[in-house]
Amino acid sequence: MIKLREMMMILDLHRQGLSVSAIARQAGIDRKTVRKYIERGLEAPVYGPRKPRATVIDPFAAYLRERVQTYPGLTARRLFREIRDLGYSGGYTALTDFLRDYWREARPQGWLFPGKPKISPISPRQLNRTFTAAKSLAGIAKPATLHTLRHYFATHLLEANTDVRVIQVLLGHAKLTTTARYTHVATKTIRDTVSPFETLK
């Protein structure tokens, strides 16, 4: 079977008026093949339906569906720990992608975080009110916003020795330099850093 580029060349030379023998000599293809593609002309390739590609999450799909149906409040982080204990070797993103697709299929109506009224998604103003109320109930007087939670989330991950590239993915940053600025520097990480001089004997 010849390539598309060669087929286009055969048809182009044929339109220029060259004979089958001349085209065969110029293209380095036998005359029978040249004649076949001239008679056939340029046809659009026909592709069959693509088979769904197996993913690393597939063996755990039934388990995840059952867990989410039984306990809708389970977090992705909790489910990630559970399937890791069952032998899952993939990443966290594959799990969240699966859960997002499952949510669309299982609950096509309504919002993941409904507002008031429930036919609308929760608004930034409602989020801020809820955050302020929770901060007041916890007795936190320091200034803080919802964005502060991202800083603390990233800092705690860093102090738990989570790779900064993992934090970059979780925060949705395109550049690693953004994550480095965003997370600040965790004080525990600084304390636990061993000087190269201390390793000398």
JSON list of C-alpha atoms in Angstrom, two decimals:
[
{"chain": "A", "resi": 1, "resn": "MET", "atom": "CA", "xyz": [0.00, 0.00, 0.00]},
{"chain": "A", "resi": 2, "resn": "ILE", "atom": "CA", "xyz": [1.46, 3.36, -1.00]},
{"chain": "A", "resi": 3, "resn": "LYS", "atom": "CA", "xyz": [1.44, 6.49, 1.11]},
{"chain": "A", "resi": 4, "resn": "LEU", "atom": "CA", "xyz": [-0.92, 9.40, 0.60]},
{"chain": "A", "resi": 5, "resn": "ARG", "atom": "CA", "xyz": [1.94, 11.60, -0.61]},
{"chain": "A", "resi": 6, "resn": "GLU", "atom": "CA", "xyz": [2.78, 9.09, -3.37]},
{"chain": "A", "resi": 7, "resn": "MET", "atom": "CA", "xyz": [-0.89, 8.77, -4.33]},
{"chain": "A", "resi": 8, "resn": "MET", "atom": "CA", "xyz": [-1.18, 12.54, -4.68]},
{"chain": "A", "resi": 9, "resn": "MET", "atom": "CA", "xyz": [1.94, 12.58, -6.85]},
{"chain": "A", "resi": 10, "resn": "ILE", "atom": "CA", "xyz": [0.52, 9.85, -9.14]},
{"chain": "A", "resi": 11, "resn": "LEU", "atom": "CA", "xyz": [-2.75, 11.74, -9.61]},
{"chain": "A", "resi": 12, "resn": "ASP", "atom": "CA", "xyz": [-0.94, 15.05, -10.14]},
{"chain": "A", "resi": 13, "resn": "LEU", "atom": "CA", "xyz": [1.35, 13.58, -12.80]},
{"chain": "A", "resi": 14, "resn": "HIS", "atom": "CA", "xyz": [-1.66, 11.96, -14.45]},
{"chain": "A", "resi": 15, "resn": "ARG", "atom": "CA", "xyz": [-3.42, 15.35, -14.61]},
{"chain": "A", "resi": 16, "resn": "GLN", "atom": "CA", "xyz": [-0.30, 16.76, -16.27]},
{"chain": "A", "resi": 17, "resn": "GLY", "atom": "CA", "xyz": [-0.78, 14.24, -19.08]},
{"chain": "A", "resi": 18, "resn": "LEU", "atom": "CA", "xyz": [2.04, 11.80, -18.32]},
{"chain": "A", "resi": 19, "resn": "SER", "atom": "CA", "xyz": [1.58, 8.19, -19.35]},
{"chain": "A", "resi": 20, "resn": "VAL", "atom": "CA", "xyz": [1.33, 5.32, -16.86]},
{"chain": "A", "resi": 21, "resn": "SER", "atom": "CA", "xyz": [4.84, 4.17, -17.78]},
{"chain": "A", "resi": 22, "resn": "ALA", "atom": "CA", "xyz": [6.29, 7.67, -17.27]},
{"chain": "A", "resi": 23, "resn": "ILE", "atom": "CA", "xyz": [4.55, 8.04, -13.90]},
{"chain": "A", "resi": 24, "resn": "ALA", "atom": "CA", "xyz": [5.79, 4.62, -12.82]},
{"chain": "A", "resi": 25, "resn": "ARG", "atom": "CA", "xyz": [9.38, 5.51, -13.74]},
{"chain": "A", "resi": 26, "resn": "GLN", "atom": "CA", "xyz": [9.24, 8.89, -11.99]},
{"chain": "A", "resi": 27, "resn": "ALA", "atom": "CA", "xyz": [7.52, 7.63, -8.83]},
{"chain": "A", "resi": 28, "resn": "GLY", "atom": "CA", "xyz": [9.47, 4.36, -8.64]},
{"chain": "A", "resi": 29, "resn": "ILE", "atom": "CA", "xyz": [6.23, 2.35, -8.52]},
{"chain": "A", "resi": 30, "resn": "ASP", "atom": "CA", "xyz": [5.18, -0.48, -10.81]},
{"chain": "A", "resi": 31, "resn": "ARG", "atom": "CA", "xyz": [2.73, 0.31, -13.63]},
{"chain": "A", "resi": 32, "resn": "LYS", "atom": "CA", "xyz": [-0.01, -1.96, -12.27]},
{"chain": "A", "resi": 33, "resn": "THR", "atom": "CA", "xyz": [-0.13, -0.02, -9.02]},
{"chain": "A", "resi": 34, "resn": "VAL", "atom": "CA", "xyz": [-0.08, 3.34, -10.84]},
{"chain": "A", "resi": 35, "resn": "ARG", "atom": "CA", "xyz": [-2.97, 2.26, -13.07]},
{"chain": "A", "resi": 36, "resn": "LYS", "atom": "CA", "xyz": [-4.97, 1.05, -10.05]},
{"chain": "A", "resi": 37, "resn": "TYR", "atom": "CA", "xyz": [-4.72, 4.36, -8.20]},
{"chain": "A", "resi": 38, "resn": "ILE", "atom": "CA", "xyz": [-5.47, 6.38, -11.34]},
{"chain": "A", "resi": 39, "resn": "GLU", "atom": "CA", "xyz": [-8.66, 4.39, -11.85]},
{"chain": "A", "resi": 40, "resn": "ARG", "atom": "CA", "xyz": [-9.60, 4.63, -8.20]},
{"chain": "A", "resi": 41, "resn": "GLY", "atom": "CA", "xyz": [-8.92, 8.36, -7.89]},
{"chain": "A", "resi": 42, "resn": "LEU", "atom": "CA", "xyz": [-8.61, 10.13, -4.56]},
{"chain": "A", "resi": 43, "resn": "GLU", "atom": "CA", "xyz": [-10.95, 8.54, -2.05]},
{"chain": "A", "resi": 44, "resn": "ALA", "atom": "CA", "xyz": [-11.48, 9.65, 1.49]},
{"chain": "A", "resi": 45, "resn": "PRO", "atom": "CA", "xyz": [-10.10, 7.07, 3.94]},
{"chain": "A", "resi": 46, "resn": "VAL", "atom": "CA", "xyz": [-12.71, 5.06, 5.80]},
{"chain": "A", "resi": 47, "resn": "TYR", "atom": "CA", "xyz": [-12.07, 4.46, 9.48]},
{"chain": "A", "resi": 48, "resn": "GLY", "atom": "CA", "xyz": [-14.00, 2.10, 11.68]},
{"chain": "A", "resi": 49, "resn": "PRO", "atom": "CA", "xyz": [-15.21, 3.09, 15.13]},
{"chain": "A", "resi": 50, "resn": "ARG", "atom": "CA", "xyz": [-12.30, 3.48, 17.53]},
{"chain": "A", "resi": 51, "resn": "LYS", "atom": "CA", "xyz": [-12.30, 1.03, 20.39]},
{"chain": "A", "resi": 52, "resn": "PRO", "atom": "CA", "xyz": [-12.29, 2.68, 23.81]},
{"chain": "A", "resi": 53, "resn": "ARG", "atom": "CA", "xyz": [-8.78, 2.68, 25.23]},
{"chain": "A", "resi": 54, "resn": "ALA", "atom": "CA", "xyz": [-8.34, 0.88, 28.53]},
{"chain": "A", "resi": 55, "resn": "THR", "atom": "CA", "xyz": [-7.23, 3.09, 31.40]},
{"chain": "A", "resi": 56, "resn": "VAL", "atom": "CA", "xyz": [-5.47, 2.37, 34.66]},
{"chain": "A", "resi": 57, "resn": "ILE", "atom": "CA", "xyz": [-8.65, 3.23, 36.59]},
{"chain": "A", "resi": 58, "resn": "ASP", "atom": "CA", "xyz": [-10.87, 0.68, 34.76]},
{"chain": "A", "resi": 59, "resn": "PRO", "atom": "CA", "xyz": [-10.29, -2.27, 37.16]},
{"chain": "A", "resi": 60, "resn": "PHE", "atom": "CA", "xyz": [-11.50, -0.10, 40.05]},
{"chain": "A", "resi": 61, "resn": "ALA", "atom": "CA", "xyz": [-14.47, 1.54, 38.28]},
{"chain": "A", "resi": 62, "resn": "ALA", "atom": "CA", "xyz": [-17.12, -0.78, 39.76]},
{"chain": "A", "resi": 63, "resn": "TYR", "atom": "CA", "xyz": [-15.72, -0.33, 43.26]},
{"chain": "A", "resi": 64, "resn": "LEU", "atom": "CA", "xyz": [-15.66, 3.45, 42.93]},
{"chain": "A", "resi": 65, "resn": "ARG", "atom": "CA", "xyz": [-19.22, 3.62, 41.60]},
{"chain": "A", "resi": 66, "resn": "GLU", "atom": "CA", "xyz": [-20.49, 1.49, 44.47]},
{"chain": "A", "resi": 67, "resn": "ARG", "atom": "CA", "xyz": [-18.66, 3.58, 47.07]},
{"chain": "A", "resi": 68, "resn": "VAL", "atom": "CA", "xyz": [-19.89, 6.89, 45.67]},
{"chain": "A", "resi": 69, "resn": "GLN", "atom": "CA", "xyz": [-23.46, 5.62, 45.36]},
{"chain": "A", "resi": 70, "resn": "THR", "atom": "CA", "xyz": [-23.44, 4.37, 48.96]},
{"chain": "A", "resi": 71, "resn": "TYR", "atom": "CA", "xyz": [-21.54, 7.32, 50.45]},
{"chain": "A", "resi": 72, "resn": "PRO", "atom": "CA", "xyz": [-21.96, 10.40, 48.23]},
{"chain": "A", "resi": 73, "resn": "GLY", "atom": "CA", "xyz": [-19.93, 12.54, 50.64]},
{"chain": "A", "resi": 74, "resn": "LEU", "atom": "CA", "xyz": [-16.67, 10.62, 50.16]},
{"chain": "A", "resi": 75, "resn": "THR", "atom": "CA", "xyz": [-13.83, 12.83, 48.98]},
{"chain": "A", "resi": 76, "resn": "ALA", "atom": "CA", "xyz": [-11.54, 12.03, 46.07]},
{"chain": "A", "resi": 77, "resn": "ARG", "atom": "CA", "xyz": [-8.58, 11.99, 48.47]},
{"chain": "A", "resi": 78, "resn": "ARG", "atom": "CA", "xyz": [-10.26, 9.32, 50.61]},
{"chain": "A", "resi": 79, "resn": "LEU", "atom": "CA", "xyz": [-11.14, 7.21, 47.58]},
{"chain": "A", "resi": 80, "resn": "PHE", "atom": "CA", "xyz": [-7.60, 7.60, 46.30]},
{"chain": "A", "resi": 81, "resn": "ARG", "atom": "CA", "xyz": [-6.23, 6.09, 49.52]},
{"chain": "A", "resi": 82, "resn": "GLU", "atom": "CA", "xyz": [-8.72, 3.23, 49.35]},
{"chain": "A", "resi": 83, "resn": "ILE", "atom": "CA", "xyz": [-7.94, 2.15, 45.80]},
{"chain": "A", "resi": 84, "resn": "ARG", "atom": "CA", "xyz": [-4.20, 2.53, 46.45]},
{"chain": "A", "resi": 85, "resn": "ASP", "atom": "CA", "xyz": [-4.64, -0.05, 49.23]},
{"chain": "A", "resi": 86, "resn": "LEU", "atom": "CA", "xyz": [-6.38, -2.27, 46.65]},
{"chain": "A", "resi": 87, "resn": "GLY", "atom": "CA", "xyz": [-3.41, -2.09, 44.29]},
{"chain": "A", "resi": 88, "resn": "TYR", "atom": "CA", "xyz": [-4.09, 1.00, 42.20]},
{"chain": "A", "resi": 89, "resn": "SER", "atom": "CA", "xyz": [-0.83, 2.38, 40.82]},
{"chain": "A", "resi": 90, "resn": "GLY", "atom": "CA", "xyz": [-2.11, 5.34, 38.80]},
{"chain": "A", "resi": 91, "resn": "GLY", "atom": "CA", "xyz": [-2.20, 9.03, 39.61]},
{"chain": "A", "resi": 92, "resn": "TYR", "atom": "CA", "xyz": [-4.66, 11.23, 41.45]},
{"chain": "A", "resi": 93, "resn": "THR", "atom": "CA", "xyz": [-5.72, 13.06, 38.28]},
{"chain": "A", "resi": 94, "resn": "ALA", "atom": "CA", "xyz": [-6.97, 9.85, 36.65]},
{"chain": "A", "resi": 95, "resn": "LEU", "atom": "CA", "xyz": [-9.26, 9.33, 39.64]},
{"chain": "A", "resi": 96, "resn": "THR", "atom": "CA", "xyz": [-10.64, 12.87, 39.64]},
{"chain": "A", "resi": 97, "resn": "ASP", "atom": "CA", "xyz": [-11.27, 12.64, 35.88]},
{"chain": "A", "resi": 98, "resn": "PHE", "atom": "CA", "xyz": [-13.21, 9.41, 36.43]},
{"chain": "A", "resi": 99, "resn": "LEU", "atom": "CA", "xyz": [-15.26, 10.93, 39.27]},
{"chain": "A", "resi": 100, "resn": "ARG", "atom": "CA", "xyz": [-16.02, 14.01, 37.17]},
{"chain": "A", "resi": 101, "resn": "ASP", "atom": "CA", "xyz": [-17.25, 11.86, 34.28]},
{"chain": "A", "resi": 102, "resn": "TYR", "atom": "CA", "xyz": [-19.26, 9.70, 36.68]},
{"chain": "A", "resi": 103, "resn": "TRP", "atom": "CA", "xyz": [-20.91, 12.78, 38.16]},
{"chain": "A", "resi": 104, "resn": "ARG", "atom": "CA", "xyz": [-21.97, 13.94, 34.71]},
{"chain": "A", "resi": 105, "resn": "GLU", "atom": "CA", "xyz": [-23.46, 10.54, 33.90]},
{"chain": "A", "resi": 106, "resn": "ALA", "atom": "CA", "xyz": [-25.09, 9.77, 37.25]},
{"chain": "A", "resi": 107, "resn": "ARG", "atom": "CA", "xyz": [-26.33, 13.27, 38.04]},
{"chain": "A", "resi": 108, "resn": "PRO", "atom": "CA", "xyz": [-26.83, 15.16, 34.80]},
{"chain": "A", "resi": 109, "resn": "GLN", "atom": "CA", "xyz": [-29.35, 17.50, 36.46]},
{"chain": "A", "resi": 110, "resn": "GLY", "atom": "CA", "xyz": [-28.46, 20.07, 39.08]},
{"chain": "A", "resi": 111, "resn": "TRP", "atom": "CA", "xyz": [-25.20, 21.56, 40.27]},
{"chain": "A", "resi": 112, "resn": "LEU", "atom": "CA", "xyz": [-22.34, 19.95, 42.18]},
{"chain": "A", "resi": 113, "resn": "PHE", "atom": "CA", "xyz": [-22.41, 22.95, 44.54]},
{"chain": "A", "resi": 114, "resn": "PRO", "atom": "CA", "xyz": [-25.96, 24.33, 44.36]},
{"chain": "A", "resi": 115, "resn": "GLY", "atom": "CA", "xyz": [-26.74, 27.81, 45.55]},
{"chain": "A", "resi": 116, "resn": "LYS", "atom": "CA", "xyz": [-29.93, 29.52, 46.67]},
{"chain": "A", "resi": 117, "resn": "PRO", "atom": "CA", "xyz": [-32.12, 28.81, 44.80]},
{"chain": "A", "resi": 118, "resn": "LYS", "atom": "CA", "xyz": [-30.79, 25.34, 43.99]},
{"chain": "A", "resi": 119, "resn": "ILE", "atom": "CA", "xyz": [-31.33, 25.79, 40.26]},
{"chain": "A", "resi": 120, "resn": "SER", "atom": "CA", "xyz": [-28.27, 28.10, 40.27]},
{"chain": "A", "resi": 121, "resn": "PRO", "atom": "CA", "xyz": [-24.67, 27.32, 41.23]},
{"chain": "A", "resi": 122, "resn": "ILE", "atom": "CA", "xyz": [-23.35, 28.70, 44.47]},
{"chain": "A", "resi": 123, "resn": "SER", "atom": "CA", "xyz": [-22.18, 32.28, 43.98]},
{"chain": "A", "resi": 124, "resn": "PRO", "atom": "CA", "xyz": [-18.88, 33.83, 45.14]},
{"chain": "A", "resi": 125, "resn": "ARG", "atom": "CA", "xyz": [-20.85, 36.01, 47.56]},
{"chain": "A", "resi": 126, "resn": "GLN", "atom": "CA", "xyz": [-22.51, 32.95, 49.14]},
{"chain": "A", "resi": 127, "resn": "LEU", "atom": "CA", "xyz": [-19.12, 31.24, 49.41]},
{"chain": "A", "resi": 128, "resn": "ASN", "atom": "CA", "xyz": [-17.61, 34.25, 51.14]},
{"chain": "A", "resi": 129, "resn": "ARG", "atom": "CA", "xyz": [-20.51, 34.46, 53.58]},
{"chain": "A", "resi": 130, "resn": "THR", "atom": "CA", "xyz": [-20.18, 30.76, 54.45]},
{"chain": "A", "resi": 131, "resn": "PHE", "atom": "CA", "xyz": [-16.42, 31.12, 54.90]},
{"chain": "A", "resi": 132, "resn": "THR", "atom": "CA", "xyz": [-16.82, 34.19, 57.12]},
{"chain": "A", "resi": 133, "resn": "ALA", "atom": "CA", "xyz": [-19.43, 32.41, 59.26]},
{"chain": "A", "resi": 134, "resn": "ALA", "atom": "CA", "xyz": [-17.20, 29.32, 59.66]},
{"chain": "A", "resi": 135, "resn": "LYS", "atom": "CA", "xyz": [-14.23, 31.54, 60.59]},
{"chain": "A", "resi": 136, "resn": "SER", "atom": "CA", "xyz": [-16.30, 33.32, 63.21]},
{"chain": "A", "resi": 137, "resn": "LEU", "atom": "CA", "xyz": [-17.55, 30.02, 64.70]},
{"chain": "A", "resi": 138, "resn": "ALA", "atom": "CA", "xyz": [-13.96, 28.77, 64.92]},
{"chain": "A", "resi": 139, "resn": "GLY", "atom": "CA", "xyz": [-12.93, 31.91, 66.77]},
{"chain": "A", "resi": 140, "resn": "ILE", "atom": "CA", "xyz": [-10.39, 32.98, 64.15]},
{"chain": "A", "resi": 141, "resn": "ALA", "atom": "CA", "xyz": [-9.80, 36.72, 64.35]},
{"chain": "A", "resi": 142, "resn": "LYS", "atom": "CA", "xyz": [-6.93, 36.99, 61.87]},
{"chain": "A", "resi": 143, "resn": "PRO", "atom": "CA", "xyz": [-7.76, 38.39, 58.43]},
{"chain": "A", "resi": 144, "resn": "ALA", "atom": "CA", "xyz": [-8.35, 35.58, 55.93]},
{"chain": "A", "resi": 145, "resn": "THR", "atom": "CA", "xyz": [-10.14, 34.93, 52.67]},
{"chain": "A", "resi": 146, "resn": "LEU", "atom": "CA", "xyz": [-11.08, 31.87, 50.64]},
{"chain": "A", "resi": 147, "resn": "HIS", "atom": "CA", "xyz": [-7.83, 32.32, 48.75]},
{"chain": "A", "resi": 148, "resn": "THR", "atom": "CA", "xyz": [-5.98, 31.89, 52.05]},
{"chain": "A", "resi": 149, "resn": "LEU", "atom": "CA", "xyz": [-7.16, 28.26, 52.08]},
{"chain": "A", "resi": 150, "resn": "ARG", "atom": "CA", "xyz": [-5.17, 27.60, 48.92]},
{"chain": "A", "resi": 151, "resn": "HIS", "atom": "CA", "xyz": [-2.03, 28.94, 50.59]},
{"chain": "A", "resi": 152, "resn": "TYR", "atom": "CA", "xyz": [-2.55, 26.76, 53.65]},
{"chain": "A", "resi": 153, "resn": "PHE", "atom": "CA", "xyz": [-3.44, 23.74, 51.55]},
{"chain": "A", "resi": 154, "resn": "ALA", "atom": "CA", "xyz": [-0.23, 24.06, 49.54]},
{"chain": "A", "resi": 155, "resn": "THR", "atom": "CA", "xyz": [1.90, 24.79, 52.61]},
{"chain": "A", "resi": 156, "resn": "HIS", "atom": "CA", "xyz": [0.61, 21.74, 54.51]},
{"chain": "A", "resi": 157, "resn": "LEU", "atom": "CA", "xyz": [1.31, 19.54, 51.48]},
{"chain": "A", "resi": 158, "resn": "LEU", "atom": "CA", "xyz": [4.83, 20.94, 51.29]},
{"chain": "A", "resi": 159, "resn": "GLU", "atom": "CA", "xyz": [5.40, 20.28, 54.99]},
{"chain": "A", "resi": 160, "resn": "ALA", "atom": "CA", "xyz": [4.14, 16.72, 54.46]},
{"chain": "A", "resi": 161, "resn": "ASN", "atom": "CA", "xyz": [6.99, 16.27, 51.95]},
{"chain": "A", "resi": 162, "resn": "THR", "atom": "CA", "xyz": [4.68, 16.24, 48.94]},
{"chain": "A", "resi": 163, "resn": "ASP", "atom": "CA", "xyz": [6.60, 16.78, 45.71]},
{"chain": "A", "resi": 164, "resn": "VAL", "atom": "CA", "xyz": [6.24, 20.37, 44.52]},
{"chain": "A", "resi": 165, "resn": "ARG", "atom": "CA", "xyz": [5.25, 19.10, 41.05]},
{"chain": "A", "resi": 166, "resn": "VAL", "atom": "CA", "xyz": [2.28, 17.27, 42.60]},
{"chain": "A", "resi": 167, "resn": "ILE", "atom": "CA", "xyz": [1.28, 20.51, 44.34]},
{"chain": "A", "resi": 168, "resn": "GLN", "atom": "CA", "xyz": [1.60, 22.29, 40.99]},
{"chain": "A", "resi": 169, "resn": "VAL", "atom": "CA", "xyz": [-0.94, 19.89, 39.43]},
{"chain": "A", "resi": 170, "resn": "LEU", "atom": "CA", "xyz": [-3.36, 20.12, 42.35]},
{"chain": "A", "resi": 171, "resn": "LEU", "atom": "CA", "xyz": [-3.30, 23.92, 42.27]},
{"chain": "A", "resi": 172, "resn": "GLY", "atom": "CA", "xyz": [-3.70, 23.96, 38.49]},
{"chain": "A", "resi": 173, "resn": "HIS", "atom": "CA", "xyz": [-0.56, 25.99, 37.77]},
{"chain": "A", "resi": 174, "resn": "ALA", "atom": "CA", "xyz": [0.97, 25.90, 34.31]},
{"chain": "A", "resi": 175, "resn": "LYS", "atom": "CA", "xyz": [4.43, 26.91, 35.56]},
{"chain": "A", "resi": 176, "resn": "LEU", "atom": "CA", "xyz": [6.38, 25.53, 38.49]},
{"chain": "A", "resi": 177, "resn": "THR", "atom": "CA", "xyz": [7.66, 29.02, 39.32]},
{"chain": "A", "resi": 178, "resn": "THR", "atom": "CA", "xyz": [4.09, 30.09, 40.07]},
{"chain": "A", "resi": 179, "resn": "THR", "atom": "CA", "xyz": [3.72, 27.25, 42.57]},
{"chain": "A", "resi": 180, "resn": "ALA", "atom": "CA", "xyz": [7.00, 28.16, 44.24]},
{"chain": "A", "resi": 181, "resn": "ARG", "atom": "CA", "xyz": [5.76, 31.72, 44.83]},
{"chain": "A", "resi": 182, "resn": "TYR", "atom": "CA", "xyz": [2.27, 30.64, 45.75]},
{"chain": "A", "resi": 183, "resn": "THR", "atom": "CA", "xyz": [3.11, 28.13, 48.45]},
{"chain": "A", "resi": 184, "resn": "HIS", "atom": "CA", "xyz": [5.62, 30.41, 50.22]},
{"chain": "A", "resi": 185, "resn": "VAL", "atom": "CA", "xyz": [8.26, 28.45, 52.14]},
{"chain": "A", "resi": 186, "resn": "ALA", "atom": "CA", "xyz": [7.10, 26.04, 54.81]},
{"chain": "A", "resi": 187, "resn": "THR", "atom": "CA", "xyz": [8.99, 26.62, 58.06]},
{"chain": "A", "resi": 188, "resn": "LYS", "atom": "CA", "xyz": [9.02, 22.92, 58.95]},
{"chain": "A", "resi": 189, "resn": "THR", "atom": "CA", "xyz": [10.69, 22.16, 55.62]},
{"chain": "A", "resi": 190, "resn": "ILE", "atom": "CA", "xyz": [13.41, 24.70, 56.41]},
{"chain": "A", "resi": 191, "resn": "ARG", "atom": "CA", "xyz": [13.97, 23.21, 59.87]},
{"chain": "A", "resi": 192, "resn": "ASP", "atom": "CA", "xyz": [14.21, 19.68, 58.49]},
{"chain": "A", "resi": 193, "resn": "THR", "atom": "CA", "xyz": [16.65, 20.64, 55.73]},
{"chain": "A", "resi": 194, "resn": "VAL", "atom": "CA", "xyz": [20.04, 19.04, 56.36]},
{"chain": "A", "resi": 195, "resn": "SER", "atom": "CA", "xyz": [23.13, 21.04, 55.45]},
{"chain": "A", "resi": 196, "resn": "PRO", "atom": "CA", "xyz": [25.55, 19.25, 53.11]},
{"chain": "A", "resi": 197, "resn": "PHE", "atom": "CA", "xyz": [28.33, 19.98, 55.63]},
{"chain": "A", "resi": 198, "resn": "GLU", "atom": "CA", "xyz": [26.53, 17.87, 58.22]},
{"chain": "A", "resi": 199, "resn": "THR", "atom": "CA", "xyz": [26.81, 14.81, 55.98]},
{"chain": "A", "resi": 200, "resn": "LEU", "atom": "CA", "xyz": [30.60, 15.08, 55.91]},
{"chain": "A", "resi": 201, "resn": "LYS", "atom": "CA", "xyz": [32.48, 12.72, 58.16]}
]
